[in-house]
mmCIF file with all atom_site columns, C-alpha atoms in Angstrom:
data_model
loop_
_atom_site.group_PDB
_atom_site.id
_atom_site.type_symbol
_atom_site.label_atom_id
_atom_site.label_alt_id
_atom_site.label_comp_id
_atom_site.label_asym_id
_atom_site.label_entity_id
_atom_site.label_seq_id
_atom_site.pdbx_PDB_ins_code
_atom_site.Cartn_x
_atom_site.Cartn_y
_atom_site.Cartn_z
_atom_site.occupancy
_atom_site.B_iso_or_equiv
_atom_site.pdbx_formal_charge
_atom_site.auth_seq_id
_atom_site.auth_comp_id
_atom_site.auth_asym_id
_atom_site.auth_atom_id
_atom_site.pdbx_PDB_model_num
ATOM 1   C CA . UNK A 1 1   ? -13.880 15.064  7.638  1.00 41.00 ? 1   UNK A CA 1
ATOM 2   C CA . UNK A 1 2   ? -11.475 13.324  5.252  1.00 45.00 ? 2   UNK A CA 1
ATOM 3   C CA . UNK A 1 3   ? -7.984  12.550  6.467  1.00 45.00 ? 3   UNK A CA 1
ATOM 4   C CA . UNK A 1 4   ? -5.624  12.657  3.483  1.00 49.00 ? 4   UNK A CA 1
ATOM 5   C CA . UNK A 1 5   ? -1.871  12.325  3.632  1.00 46.00 ? 5   UNK A CA 1
ATOM 6   C CA . UNK A 1 6   ? 0.181   15.121  2.059  1.00 43.00 ? 6   UNK A CA 1
ATOM 7   C CA . UNK A 1 7   ? 3.864   15.273  1.187  1.00 46.00 ? 7   UNK A CA 1
ATOM 8   C CA . UNK A 1 8   ? 6.278   16.627  3.814  1.00 46.00 ? 8   UNK A CA 1
ATOM 9   C CA . UNK A 1 9   ? 8.074   19.928  3.385  1.00 43.00 ? 9   UNK A CA 1
ATOM 10  C CA . UNK A 1 10  ? 11.212  18.557  5.085  1.00 50.00 ? 10  UNK A CA 1
ATOM 11  C CA . UNK A 1 11  ? 12.260  14.897  5.331  1.00 56.00 ? 11  UNK A CA 1
ATOM 12  C CA . UNK A 1 12  ? 15.204  15.388  7.751  1.00 65.00 ? 12  UNK A CA 1
ATOM 13  C CA . UNK A 1 13  ? 12.953  15.029  10.802 1.00 82.00 ? 13  UNK A CA 1
ATOM 14  C CA . UNK A 1 14  ? 10.584  12.226  11.781 1.00 91.00 ? 14  UNK A CA 1
ATOM 15  C CA . UNK A 1 15  ? 7.078   12.545  10.477 1.00 89.00 ? 15  UNK A CA 1
ATOM 16  C CA . UNK A 1 16  ? 4.773   14.121  13.053 1.00 88.00 ? 16  UNK A CA 1
ATOM 17  C CA . UNK A 1 17  ? 2.001   12.284  14.837 1.00 89.00 ? 17  UNK A CA 1
ATOM 18  C CA . UNK A 1 18  ? -1.539  13.582  14.659 1.00 90.00 ? 18  UNK A CA 1
ATOM 19  C CA . UNK A 1 19  ? -4.796  12.414  16.209 1.00 92.00 ? 19  UNK A CA 1
ATOM 20  C CA . UNK A 1 20  ? -7.949  11.797  14.236 1.00 93.00 ? 20  UNK A CA 1
ATOM 21  C CA . UNK A 1 21  ? -11.403 10.769  15.458 1.00 95.00 ? 21  UNK A CA 1
ATOM 22  C CA . UNK A 1 22  ? -11.688 7.013   15.824 1.00 96.00 ? 22  UNK A CA 1
ATOM 23  C CA . UNK A 1 23  ? -14.812 7.076   13.656 1.00 95.00 ? 23  UNK A CA 1
ATOM 24  C CA . UNK A 1 24  ? -12.590 8.128   10.696 1.00 93.00 ? 24  UNK A CA 1
ATOM 25  C CA . UNK A 1 25  ? -10.469 4.950   10.917 1.00 93.00 ? 25  UNK A CA 1
ATOM 26  C CA . UNK A 1 26  ? -11.934 1.796   9.314  1.00 92.00 ? 26  UNK A CA 1
ATOM 27  C CA . UNK A 1 27  ? -10.477 -0.618  11.905 1.00 94.00 ? 27  UNK A CA 1
ATOM 28  C CA . UNK A 1 28  ? -8.406  0.888   14.736 1.00 97.00 ? 28  UNK A CA 1
ATOM 29  C CA . UNK A 1 29  ? -7.489  -2.512  16.258 1.00 96.00 ? 29  UNK A CA 1
ATOM 30  C CA . UNK A 1 30  ? -3.987  -2.295  17.744 1.00 96.00 ? 30  UNK A CA 1
ATOM 31  C CA . UNK A 1 31  ? -3.483  1.365   16.933 1.00 97.00 ? 31  UNK A CA 1
ATOM 32  C CA . UNK A 1 32  ? -2.147  3.859   19.458 1.00 96.00 ? 32  UNK A CA 1
ATOM 33  C CA . UNK A 1 33  ? -4.916  5.989   20.879 1.00 97.00 ? 33  UNK A CA 1
ATOM 34  C CA . UNK A 1 34  ? -5.825  8.728   23.316 1.00 96.00 ? 34  UNK A CA 1
ATOM 35  C CA . UNK A 1 35  ? -9.043  8.857   25.281 1.00 97.00 ? 35  UNK A CA 1
ATOM 36  C CA . UNK A 1 36  ? -10.786 11.965  26.552 1.00 95.00 ? 36  UNK A CA 1
ATOM 37  C CA . UNK A 1 37  ? -11.846 15.432  25.523 1.00 93.00 ? 37  UNK A CA 1
ATOM 38  C CA . UNK A 1 38  ? -10.509 18.972  25.805 1.00 91.00 ? 38  UNK A CA 1
ATOM 39  C CA . UNK A 1 39  ? -12.874 19.643  28.724 1.00 91.00 ? 39  UNK A CA 1
ATOM 40  C CA . UNK A 1 40  ? -11.996 16.458  30.663 1.00 91.00 ? 40  UNK A CA 1
ATOM 41  C CA . UNK A 1 41  ? -8.334  15.883  29.798 1.00 95.00 ? 41  UNK A CA 1
ATOM 42  C CA . UNK A 1 42  ? -6.478  13.115  27.985 1.00 96.00 ? 42  UNK A CA 1
ATOM 43  C CA . UNK A 1 43  ? -5.208  9.617   28.722 1.00 95.00 ? 43  UNK A CA 1
ATOM 44  C CA . UNK A 1 44  ? -2.468  8.318   26.443 1.00 93.00 ? 44  UNK A CA 1
ATOM 45  C CA . UNK A 1 45  ? -0.368  5.158   26.120 1.00 92.00 ? 45  UNK A CA 1
ATOM 46  C CA . UNK A 1 46  ? -3.491  3.274   25.094 1.00 97.00 ? 46  UNK A CA 1
ATOM 47  C CA . UNK A 1 47  ? -4.321  0.858   22.264 1.00 97.00 ? 47  UNK A CA 1
ATOM 48  C CA . UNK A 1 48  ? -7.711  0.569   20.636 1.00 98.00 ? 48  UNK A CA 1
ATOM 49  C CA . UNK A 1 49  ? -9.534  -2.636  19.736 1.00 96.00 ? 49  UNK A CA 1
ATOM 50  C CA . UNK A 1 50  ? -12.241 -3.021  17.088 1.00 96.00 ? 50  UNK A CA 1
ATOM 51  C CA . UNK A 1 51  ? -15.367 -0.953  17.856 1.00 97.00 ? 51  UNK A CA 1
ATOM 52  C CA . UNK A 1 52  ? -18.555 -2.685  18.990 1.00 97.00 ? 52  UNK A CA 1
ATOM 53  C CA . UNK A 1 53  ? -22.160 -1.514  19.022 1.00 96.00 ? 53  UNK A CA 1
ATOM 54  C CA . UNK A 1 54  ? -24.434 -1.973  22.020 1.00 96.00 ? 54  UNK A CA 1
ATOM 55  C CA . UNK A 1 55  ? -28.011 -0.668  22.129 1.00 95.00 ? 55  UNK A CA 1
ATOM 56  C CA . UNK A 1 56  ? -27.399 1.590   19.154 1.00 96.00 ? 56  UNK A CA 1
ATOM 57  C CA . UNK A 1 57  ? -24.240 3.214   20.531 1.00 97.00 ? 57  UNK A CA 1
ATOM 58  C CA . UNK A 1 58  ? -20.681 2.531   19.345 1.00 98.00 ? 58  UNK A CA 1
ATOM 59  C CA . UNK A 1 59  ? -17.907 1.885   21.858 1.00 98.00 ? 59  UNK A CA 1
ATOM 60  C CA . UNK A 1 60  ? -14.212 1.136   21.520 1.00 98.00 ? 60  UNK A CA 1
ATOM 61  C CA . UNK A 1 61  ? -12.576 -1.389  23.871 1.00 98.00 ? 61  UNK A CA 1
ATOM 62  C CA . UNK A 1 62  ? -9.441  0.354   25.187 1.00 98.00 ? 62  UNK A CA 1
ATOM 63  C CA . UNK A 1 63  ? -6.375  -1.267  26.719 1.00 97.00 ? 63  UNK A CA 1
ATOM 64  C CA . UNK A 1 64  ? -3.233  0.157   28.230 1.00 96.00 ? 64  UNK A CA 1
ATOM 65  C CA . UNK A 1 65  ? -0.257  -0.536  25.991 1.00 95.00 ? 65  UNK A CA 1
ATOM 66  C CA . UNK A 1 66  ? 1.109   -2.874  28.667 1.00 94.00 ? 66  UNK A CA 1
ATOM 67  C CA . UNK A 1 67  ? -2.116  -4.954  28.615 1.00 95.00 ? 67  UNK A CA 1
ATOM 68  C CA . UNK A 1 68  ? -2.273  -4.840  24.808 1.00 96.00 ? 68  UNK A CA 1
ATOM 69  C CA . UNK A 1 69  ? 1.227   -6.265  24.354 1.00 95.00 ? 69  UNK A CA 1
ATOM 70  C CA . UNK A 1 70  ? 0.728   -8.928  27.023 1.00 94.00 ? 70  UNK A CA 1
ATOM 71  C CA . UNK A 1 71  ? -2.638  -10.015 25.592 1.00 94.00 ? 71  UNK A CA 1
ATOM 72  C CA . UNK A 1 72  ? -1.161  -10.257 22.090 1.00 93.00 ? 72  UNK A CA 1
ATOM 73  C CA . UNK A 1 73  ? 2.020   -12.038 23.197 1.00 93.00 ? 73  UNK A CA 1
ATOM 74  C CA . UNK A 1 74  ? 0.409   -14.538 25.550 1.00 93.00 ? 74  UNK A CA 1
ATOM 75  C CA . UNK A 1 75  ? -3.000  -14.756 23.836 1.00 93.00 ? 75  UNK A CA 1
ATOM 76  C CA . UNK A 1 76  ? -4.774  -13.703 27.032 1.00 92.00 ? 76  UNK A CA 1
ATOM 77  C CA . UNK A 1 77  ? -8.200  -12.215 27.553 1.00 90.00 ? 77  UNK A CA 1
ATOM 78  C CA . UNK A 1 78  ? -7.853  -8.927  29.409 1.00 90.00 ? 78  UNK A CA 1
ATOM 79  C CA . UNK A 1 79  ? -10.367 -6.443  30.762 1.00 91.00 ? 79  UNK A CA 1
ATOM 80  C CA . UNK A 1 80  ? -10.965 -3.629  28.284 1.00 95.00 ? 80  UNK A CA 1
ATOM 81  C CA . UNK A 1 81  ? -13.207 -0.755  29.328 1.00 96.00 ? 81  UNK A CA 1
ATOM 82  C CA . UNK A 1 82  ? -15.647 0.372   26.647 1.00 97.00 ? 82  UNK A CA 1
ATOM 83  C CA . UNK A 1 83  ? -15.216 4.034   25.728 1.00 98.00 ? 83  UNK A CA 1
ATOM 84  C CA . UNK A 1 84  ? -17.734 5.933   23.571 1.00 97.00 ? 84  UNK A CA 1
ATOM 85  C CA . UNK A 1 85  ? -16.233 6.261   20.098 1.00 97.00 ? 85  UNK A CA 1
ATOM 86  C CA . UNK A 1 86  ? -16.504 10.058  20.149 1.00 96.00 ? 86  UNK A CA 1
ATOM 87  C CA . UNK A 1 87  ? -13.976 10.134  23.021 1.00 97.00 ? 87  UNK A CA 1
ATOM 88  C CA . UNK A 1 88  ? -11.367 7.998   21.242 1.00 97.00 ? 88  UNK A CA 1
ATOM 89  C CA . UNK A 1 89  ? -8.658  9.558   19.078 1.00 96.00 ? 89  UNK A CA 1
ATOM 90  C CA . UNK A 1 90  ? -6.340  7.437   16.940 1.00 95.00 ? 90  UNK A CA 1
ATOM 91  C CA . UNK A 1 91  ? -2.694  8.345   16.443 1.00 94.00 ? 91  UNK A CA 1
ATOM 92  C CA . UNK A 1 92  ? -1.588  8.557   12.823 1.00 92.00 ? 92  UNK A CA 1
ATOM 93  C CA . UNK A 1 93  ? 1.953   9.140   11.625 1.00 90.00 ? 93  UNK A CA 1
ATOM 94  C CA . UNK A 1 94  ? 2.516   11.517  8.742  1.00 83.00 ? 94  UNK A CA 1
ATOM 95  C CA . UNK A 1 95  ? 1.478   14.797  7.257  1.00 76.00 ? 95  UNK A CA 1
ATOM 96  C CA . UNK A 1 96  ? -2.269  15.290  6.881  1.00 71.00 ? 96  UNK A CA 1
ATOM 97  C CA . UNK A 1 97  ? -4.279  18.016  5.229  1.00 65.00 ? 97  UNK A CA 1
ATOM 98  C CA . UNK A 1 98  ? -6.957  18.121  7.928  1.00 67.00 ? 98  UNK A CA 1
ATOM 99  C CA . UNK A 1 99  ? -6.858  18.502  11.662 1.00 68.00 ? 99  UNK A CA 1
ATOM 100 C CA . UNK A 1 100 ? -9.560  18.527  14.269 1.00 78.00 ? 100 UNK A CA 1
ATOM 101 C CA . UNK A 1 101 ? -9.323  21.320  16.864 1.00 80.00 ? 101 UNK A CA 1
ATOM 102 C CA . UNK A 1 102 ? -11.358 19.297  19.371 1.00 87.00 ? 102 UNK A CA 1
ATOM 103 C CA . UNK A 1 103 ? -8.767  16.489  19.423 1.00 88.00 ? 103 UNK A CA 1
ATOM 104 C CA . UNK A 1 104 ? -5.595  16.165  21.463 1.00 92.00 ? 104 UNK A CA 1
ATOM 105 C CA . UNK A 1 105 ? -2.557  18.179  20.489 1.00 87.00 ? 105 UNK A CA 1
ATOM 106 C CA . UNK A 1 106 ? 0.128   15.994  18.992 1.00 81.00 ? 106 UNK A CA 1
ATOM 107 C CA . UNK A 1 107 ? 3.634   16.821  20.176 1.00 79.00 ? 107 UNK A CA 1
ATOM 108 C CA . UNK A 1 108 ? 6.495   17.118  17.720 1.00 84.00 ? 108 UNK A CA 1
ATOM 109 C CA . UNK A 1 109 ? 9.421   14.753  18.053 1.00 91.00 ? 109 UNK A CA 1
ATOM 110 C CA . UNK A 1 110 ? 12.402  16.313  19.835 1.00 94.00 ? 110 UNK A CA 1
ATOM 111 C CA . UNK A 1 111 ? 16.069  15.338  19.388 1.00 95.00 ? 111 UNK A CA 1
ATOM 112 C CA . UNK A 1 112 ? 17.086  13.129  22.326 1.00 95.00 ? 112 UNK A CA 1
ATOM 113 C CA . UNK A 1 113 ? 19.957  15.497  23.132 1.00 93.00 ? 113 UNK A CA 1
ATOM 114 C CA . UNK A 1 114 ? 17.414  18.217  24.018 1.00 94.00 ? 114 UNK A CA 1
ATOM 115 C CA . UNK A 1 115 ? 15.776  16.137  26.770 1.00 93.00 ? 115 UNK A CA 1
ATOM 116 C CA . UNK A 1 116 ? 17.030  15.673  30.318 1.00 91.00 ? 116 UNK A CA 1
ATOM 117 C CA . UNK A 1 117 ? 15.566  12.179  30.832 1.00 96.00 ? 117 UNK A CA 1
ATOM 118 C CA . UNK A 1 118 ? 14.764  9.685   28.092 1.00 97.00 ? 118 UNK A CA 1
ATOM 119 C CA . UNK A 1 119 ? 14.783  6.204   29.683 1.00 96.00 ? 119 UNK A CA 1
ATOM 120 C CA . UNK A 1 120 ? 11.390  4.591   29.071 1.00 96.00 ? 120 UNK A CA 1
ATOM 121 C CA . UNK A 1 121 ? 10.320  7.181   26.506 1.00 96.00 ? 121 UNK A CA 1
ATOM 122 C CA . UNK A 1 122 ? 9.112   6.447   22.983 1.00 96.00 ? 122 UNK A CA 1
ATOM 123 C CA . UNK A 1 123 ? 11.920  6.833   20.444 1.00 97.00 ? 123 UNK A CA 1
ATOM 124 C CA . UNK A 1 124 ? 12.061  7.328   16.675 1.00 96.00 ? 124 UNK A CA 1
ATOM 125 C CA . UNK A 1 125 ? 15.249  6.284   14.883 1.00 96.00 ? 125 UNK A CA 1
ATOM 126 C CA . UNK A 1 126 ? 16.032  8.108   11.616 1.00 94.00 ? 126 UNK A CA 1
ATOM 127 C CA . UNK A 1 127 ? 19.254  6.699   10.134 1.00 91.00 ? 127 UNK A CA 1
ATOM 128 C CA . UNK A 1 128 ? 21.120  9.267   8.009  1.00 86.00 ? 128 UNK A CA 1
ATOM 129 C CA . UNK A 1 129 ? 21.908  6.806   5.220  1.00 83.00 ? 129 UNK A CA 1
ATOM 130 C CA . UNK A 1 130 ? 18.297  6.298   4.094  1.00 81.00 ? 130 UNK A CA 1
ATOM 131 C CA . UNK A 1 131 ? 16.095  8.474   6.332  1.00 74.00 ? 131 UNK A CA 1
ATOM 132 C CA . UNK A 1 132 ? 13.590  5.618   6.744  1.00 88.00 ? 132 UNK A CA 1
ATOM 133 C CA . UNK A 1 133 ? 12.023  5.980   10.190 1.00 93.00 ? 133 UNK A CA 1
ATOM 134 C CA . UNK A 1 134 ? 11.927  3.184   12.716 1.00 95.00 ? 134 UNK A CA 1
ATOM 135 C CA . UNK A 1 135 ? 9.235   3.582   15.366 1.00 94.00 ? 135 UNK A CA 1
ATOM 136 C CA . UNK A 1 136 ? 7.879   1.488   18.245 1.00 94.00 ? 136 UNK A CA 1
ATOM 137 C CA . UNK A 1 137 ? 11.169  1.752   20.127 1.00 97.00 ? 137 UNK A CA 1
ATOM 138 C CA . UNK A 1 138 ? 11.779  2.642   23.775 1.00 97.00 ? 138 UNK A CA 1
ATOM 139 C CA . UNK A 1 139 ? 14.920  4.088   25.314 1.00 98.00 ? 139 UNK A CA 1
ATOM 140 C CA . UNK A 1 140 ? 16.277  1.699   27.937 1.00 97.00 ? 140 UNK A CA 1
ATOM 141 C CA . UNK A 1 141 ? 19.137  3.977   28.992 1.00 97.00 ? 141 UNK A CA 1
ATOM 142 C CA . UNK A 1 142 ? 19.975  7.617   29.217 1.00 97.00 ? 142 UNK A CA 1
ATOM 143 C CA . UNK A 1 143 ? 22.477  9.108   26.756 1.00 97.00 ? 143 UNK A CA 1
ATOM 144 C CA . UNK A 1 144 ? 26.028  7.841   27.385 1.00 96.00 ? 144 UNK A CA 1
ATOM 145 C CA . UNK A 1 145 ? 29.415  8.438   25.798 1.00 95.00 ? 145 UNK A CA 1
ATOM 146 C CA . UNK A 1 146 ? 31.929  6.045   24.295 1.00 94.00 ? 146 UNK A CA 1
ATOM 147 C CA . UNK A 1 147 ? 34.958  8.020   23.217 1.00 94.00 ? 147 UNK A CA 1
ATOM 148 C CA . UNK A 1 148 ? 33.702  11.048  21.308 1.00 94.00 ? 148 UNK A CA 1
ATOM 149 C CA . UNK A 1 149 ? 30.325  9.558   20.350 1.00 95.00 ? 149 UNK A CA 1
ATOM 150 C CA . UNK A 1 150 ? 27.077  9.490   22.300 1.00 96.00 ? 150 UNK A CA 1
ATOM 151 C CA . UNK A 1 151 ? 24.632  6.597   22.285 1.00 97.00 ? 151 UNK A CA 1
ATOM 152 C CA . UNK A 1 152 ? 21.335  5.369   23.701 1.00 98.00 ? 152 UNK A CA 1
ATOM 153 C CA . UNK A 1 153 ? 20.358  1.766   24.338 1.00 98.00 ? 153 UNK A CA 1
ATOM 154 C CA . UNK A 1 154 ? 16.977  1.046   22.751 1.00 98.00 ? 154 UNK A CA 1
ATOM 155 C CA . UNK A 1 155 ? 14.610  -1.910  22.613 1.00 98.00 ? 155 UNK A CA 1
ATOM 156 C CA . UNK A 1 156 ? 11.542  -2.832  20.636 1.00 97.00 ? 156 UNK A CA 1
ATOM 157 C CA . UNK A 1 157 ? 8.450   -1.560  22.421 1.00 96.00 ? 157 UNK A CA 1
ATOM 158 C CA . UNK A 1 158 ? 6.973   -5.073  22.759 1.00 95.00 ? 158 UNK A CA 1
ATOM 159 C CA . UNK A 1 159 ? 10.196  -6.191  24.504 1.00 97.00 ? 159 UNK A CA 1
ATOM 160 C CA . UNK A 1 160 ? 10.062  -3.124  26.771 1.00 96.00 ? 160 UNK A CA 1
ATOM 161 C CA . UNK A 1 161 ? 6.612   -4.139  28.021 1.00 95.00 ? 161 UNK A CA 1
ATOM 162 C CA . UNK A 1 162 ? 7.570   -7.836  28.247 1.00 95.00 ? 162 UNK A CA 1
ATOM 163 C CA . UNK A 1 163 ? 10.339  -6.736  30.608 1.00 95.00 ? 163 UNK A CA 1
ATOM 164 C CA . UNK A 1 164 ? 7.650   -5.381  32.972 1.00 93.00 ? 164 UNK A CA 1
ATOM 165 C CA . UNK A 1 165 ? 5.552   -8.559  33.177 1.00 92.00 ? 165 UNK A CA 1
ATOM 166 C CA . UNK A 1 166 ? 8.259   -11.225 32.849 1.00 94.00 ? 166 UNK A CA 1
ATOM 167 C CA . UNK A 1 167 ? 11.425  -9.633  34.196 1.00 94.00 ? 167 UNK A CA 1
ATOM 168 C CA . UNK A 1 168 ? 13.240  -10.652 30.984 1.00 94.00 ? 168 UNK A CA 1
ATOM 169 C CA . UNK A 1 169 ? 15.657  -7.859  30.092 1.00 94.00 ? 169 UNK A CA 1
ATOM 170 C CA . UNK A 1 170 ? 15.124  -6.839  26.471 1.00 95.00 ? 170 UNK A CA 1
ATOM 171 C CA . UNK A 1 171 ? 17.739  -7.208  23.767 1.00 95.00 ? 171 UNK A CA 1
ATOM 172 C CA . UNK A 1 172 ? 19.322  -3.771  23.479 1.00 96.00 ? 172 UNK A CA 1
ATOM 173 C CA . UNK A 1 173 ? 20.487  -1.936  20.390 1.00 97.00 ? 173 UNK A CA 1
ATOM 174 C CA . UNK A 1 174 ? 23.069  0.800   20.781 1.00 97.00 ? 174 UNK A CA 1
ATOM 175 C CA . UNK A 1 175 ? 22.128  3.663   18.470 1.00 97.00 ? 175 UNK A CA 1
ATOM 176 C CA . UNK A 1 176 ? 23.895  6.987   18.042 1.00 96.00 ? 176 UNK A CA 1
ATOM 177 C CA . UNK A 1 177 ? 22.003  9.717   19.831 1.00 96.00 ? 177 UNK A CA 1
ATOM 178 C CA . UNK A 1 178 ? 22.194  12.046  16.806 1.00 94.00 ? 178 UNK A CA 1
ATOM 179 C CA . UNK A 1 179 ? 19.814  9.719   14.928 1.00 95.00 ? 179 UNK A CA 1
ATOM 180 C CA . UNK A 1 180 ? 17.203  9.505   17.717 1.00 96.00 ? 180 UNK A CA 1
ATOM 181 C CA . UNK A 1 181 ? 14.138  11.561  18.514 1.00 96.00 ? 181 UNK A CA 1
ATOM 182 C CA . UNK A 1 182 ? 11.839  11.461  21.560 1.00 96.00 ? 182 UNK A CA 1
ATOM 183 C CA . UNK A 1 183 ? 8.098   11.345  20.888 1.00 91.00 ? 183 UNK A CA 1
#
């Protein structure tokens, strides 16, 4: 199966995420991934490392996103279970001509105003002036008002995870809620 990007029909919304088989990605190191199958269920919030081959079978070392960011930041060795490559699905952002019905369903981004709780969730920022998406953000607050405008405090995803292992509160950016989408 060939995964080819196609042009979007509408550029007012964030590009969707889709999942492709890990075997279709040349080097998935550091990419978001899901592990599992339709029959067994799915585990998300994972990052893949480069595949390895043992006794003729290919495996992908998988880390939780928390472990991935800590290992990268602090140059640590962390335990990474080996998952058979056929059970690893890599998240791609964009519009693609192919999809695989045996892979995980990829949710569409939802405007933050349509969600009850957003703190800790993955966020996409789409500024109206240029429409260029900013990903790898986390909401660090719920929606709040200042005057007649509504905002959300956001942080880079790496800083969000650093907060968990170090206690260091991340630098926050206040973004208008109308420009934010929950993944």
